[in-house]
C-alpha positions as a printed Julia matrix, in Angstrom:
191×3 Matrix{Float64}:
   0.0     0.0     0.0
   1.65    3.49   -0.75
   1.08    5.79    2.01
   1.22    9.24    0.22
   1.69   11.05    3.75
   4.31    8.93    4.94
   6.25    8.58    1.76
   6.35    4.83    2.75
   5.25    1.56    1.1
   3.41   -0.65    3.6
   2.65   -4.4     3.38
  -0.18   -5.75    4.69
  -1.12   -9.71    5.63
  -3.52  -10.19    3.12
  -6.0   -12.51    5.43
  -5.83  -10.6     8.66
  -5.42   -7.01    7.01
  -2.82   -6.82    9.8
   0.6    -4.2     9.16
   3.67   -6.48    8.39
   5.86   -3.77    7.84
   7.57   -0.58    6.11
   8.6    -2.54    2.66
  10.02    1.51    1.33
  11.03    3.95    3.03
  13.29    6.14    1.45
  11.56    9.96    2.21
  15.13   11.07    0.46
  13.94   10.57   -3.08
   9.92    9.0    -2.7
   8.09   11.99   -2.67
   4.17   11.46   -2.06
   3.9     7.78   -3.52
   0.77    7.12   -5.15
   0.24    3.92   -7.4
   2.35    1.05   -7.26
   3.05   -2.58   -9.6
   5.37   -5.61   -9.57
   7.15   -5.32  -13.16
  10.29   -7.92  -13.85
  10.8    -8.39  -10.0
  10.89   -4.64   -9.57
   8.65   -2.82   -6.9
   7.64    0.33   -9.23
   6.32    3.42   -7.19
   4.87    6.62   -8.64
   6.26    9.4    -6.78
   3.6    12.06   -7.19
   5.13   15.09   -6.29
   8.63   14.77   -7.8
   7.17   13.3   -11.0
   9.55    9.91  -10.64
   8.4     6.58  -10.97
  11.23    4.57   -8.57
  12.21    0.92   -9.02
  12.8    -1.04   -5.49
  13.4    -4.88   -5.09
   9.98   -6.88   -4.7
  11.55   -8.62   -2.13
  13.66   -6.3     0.51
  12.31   -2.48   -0.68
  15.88   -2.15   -1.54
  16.28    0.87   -4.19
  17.08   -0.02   -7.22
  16.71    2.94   -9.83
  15.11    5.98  -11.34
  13.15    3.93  -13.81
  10.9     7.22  -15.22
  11.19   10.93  -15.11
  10.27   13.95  -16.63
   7.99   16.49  -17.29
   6.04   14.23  -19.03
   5.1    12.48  -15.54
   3.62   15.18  -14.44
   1.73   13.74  -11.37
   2.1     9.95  -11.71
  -0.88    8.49  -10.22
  -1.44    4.88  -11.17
   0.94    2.31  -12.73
   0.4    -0.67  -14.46
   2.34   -3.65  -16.34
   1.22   -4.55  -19.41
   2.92   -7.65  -20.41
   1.04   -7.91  -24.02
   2.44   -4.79  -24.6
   5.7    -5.47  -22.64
   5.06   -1.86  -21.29
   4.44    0.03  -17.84
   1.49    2.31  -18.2
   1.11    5.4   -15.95
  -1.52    7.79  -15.51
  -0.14   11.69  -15.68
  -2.77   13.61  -13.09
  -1.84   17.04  -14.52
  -1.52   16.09  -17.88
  -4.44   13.6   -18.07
  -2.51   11.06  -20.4
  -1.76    7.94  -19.87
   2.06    7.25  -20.53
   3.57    3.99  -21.87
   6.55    2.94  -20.84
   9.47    0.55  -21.65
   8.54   -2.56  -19.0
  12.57   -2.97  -19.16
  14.04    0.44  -19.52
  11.59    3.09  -18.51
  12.03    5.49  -21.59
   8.73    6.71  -22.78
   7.27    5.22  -26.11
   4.54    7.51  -26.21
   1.6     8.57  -24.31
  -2.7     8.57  -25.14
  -5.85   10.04  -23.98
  -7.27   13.43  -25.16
 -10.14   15.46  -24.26
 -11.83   12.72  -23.45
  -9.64   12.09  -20.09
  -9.82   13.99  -17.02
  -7.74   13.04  -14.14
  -7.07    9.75  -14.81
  -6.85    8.09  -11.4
  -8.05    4.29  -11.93
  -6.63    2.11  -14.15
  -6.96   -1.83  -14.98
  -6.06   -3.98  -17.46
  -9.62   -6.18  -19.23
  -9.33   -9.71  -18.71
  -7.37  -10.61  -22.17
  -5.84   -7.68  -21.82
  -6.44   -6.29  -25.06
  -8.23   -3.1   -23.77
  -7.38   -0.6   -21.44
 -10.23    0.66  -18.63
  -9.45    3.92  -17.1
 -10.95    6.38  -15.0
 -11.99    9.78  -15.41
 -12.21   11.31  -12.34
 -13.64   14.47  -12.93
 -16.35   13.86  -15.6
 -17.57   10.76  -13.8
 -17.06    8.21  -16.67
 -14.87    5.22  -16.86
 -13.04    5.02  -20.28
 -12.06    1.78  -22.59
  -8.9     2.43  -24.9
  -6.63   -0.34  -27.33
  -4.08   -0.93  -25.07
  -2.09   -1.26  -27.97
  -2.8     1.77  -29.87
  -3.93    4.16  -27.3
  -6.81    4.5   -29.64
 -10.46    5.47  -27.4
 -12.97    3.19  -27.73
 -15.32    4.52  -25.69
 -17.17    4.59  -22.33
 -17.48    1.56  -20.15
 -19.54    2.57  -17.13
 -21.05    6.3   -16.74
 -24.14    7.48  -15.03
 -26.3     6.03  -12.07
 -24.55    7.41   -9.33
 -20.58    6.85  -10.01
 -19.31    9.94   -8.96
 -15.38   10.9    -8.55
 -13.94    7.11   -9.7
 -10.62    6.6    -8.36
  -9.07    3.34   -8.03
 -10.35    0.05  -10.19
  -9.67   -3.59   -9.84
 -10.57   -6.77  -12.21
 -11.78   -9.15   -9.83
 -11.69  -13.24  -10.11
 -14.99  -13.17  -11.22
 -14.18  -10.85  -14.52
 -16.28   -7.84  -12.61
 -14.41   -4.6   -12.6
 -14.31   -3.17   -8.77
 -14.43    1.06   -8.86
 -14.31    3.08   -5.44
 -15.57    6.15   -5.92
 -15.83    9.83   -3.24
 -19.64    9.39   -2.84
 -20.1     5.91   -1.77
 -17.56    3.35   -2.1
 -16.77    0.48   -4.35
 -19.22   -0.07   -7.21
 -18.85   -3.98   -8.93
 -19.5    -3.33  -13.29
 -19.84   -6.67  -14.9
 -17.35   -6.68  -17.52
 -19.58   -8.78  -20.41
């Protein structure tokens, strides 16, 4: 769990919700971490203020390496592998675009979203991962994109109450989880 007012990242028994312990917690370069993924063995962790996305060992928090920075960033939010696409994808707050990222290297292949996205603060991979779901925060819609191309595809969820949509999951059961500021987690079948 990154704990943006801590600059720590926290790990948590998964059956008894219990704290294990402080996994990161370098405050000398993690600045406000947001979003977080397991890529190659690598702990990646969007550091929100300082528009970084860190690499730390998945197994001791060790750091490892600046994997992405720039202006580009601006605001990482979320991150998430995309092994079709053997890329990272991160969400720019500021910017609302979604980078794409070398999974190995880092460097910026090129970025999508338009007018379309604002805020992009959920993000989740469909179950064959050939689509893209992301939120837009502040127009209340959840987006579908190629996760290839970048290319919009339209709206997956909108309307009946899902106000401010943050963070998304794809649960077991191919439903897509989305918390949202007014009241909680909505479940969206996915078919």
């Amino acid at each position: 769990v990154a704990s943006f007012g801590t600059d720590e990242v926290l790990r948590y028994d998964a059956e008894a919700g219990l704290l294990e312990e402080a996994v990161v917690t370098d405050c000398e370069l993690l600045d406000s971490p947001e979003g977080i993924a397991v890529s190659g063995g690598r702990l990646l962790v969007a550091s929100f203020l300082n528009d970084k996305v860190l690499a730390y060992s998945a197994k001791d928090g060790t750091f490892l390496e600046v994997f992405g920075a720039g202006w580009y960033l601006d605001g990482p939010q979320v991150i998430l592998e995309h092994p079709i696409t053997n890329s990272v994808l991160v969400s720019s707050y500021h910017r609302s675009k979604i980078l794409v990222l070398d999974a190995v290297t880092g460097k910026k292949m090129r970025e999508f979203g338009g007018d379309e996205l604002r805020r992009p603060v959920g993000m989740v991979s469909t179950p064959f991962g050939s689509e893209v779901l992301v939120s837009s925060h502040v127009d209340n819609k959840i987006l579908r994109y190629n996760a290839s191309s970048g290319e919009v595809l339209g709206h997956f969820a909108e309307g009946y109450g899902l106000w401010a949509p943050t963070g998304m999951a794809m649960g077991g059961d191919w439903s897509v989880y989305v918390a949202t500021f007014a009241d909680g987690v909505r479940r969206y079948g996915f078919w």
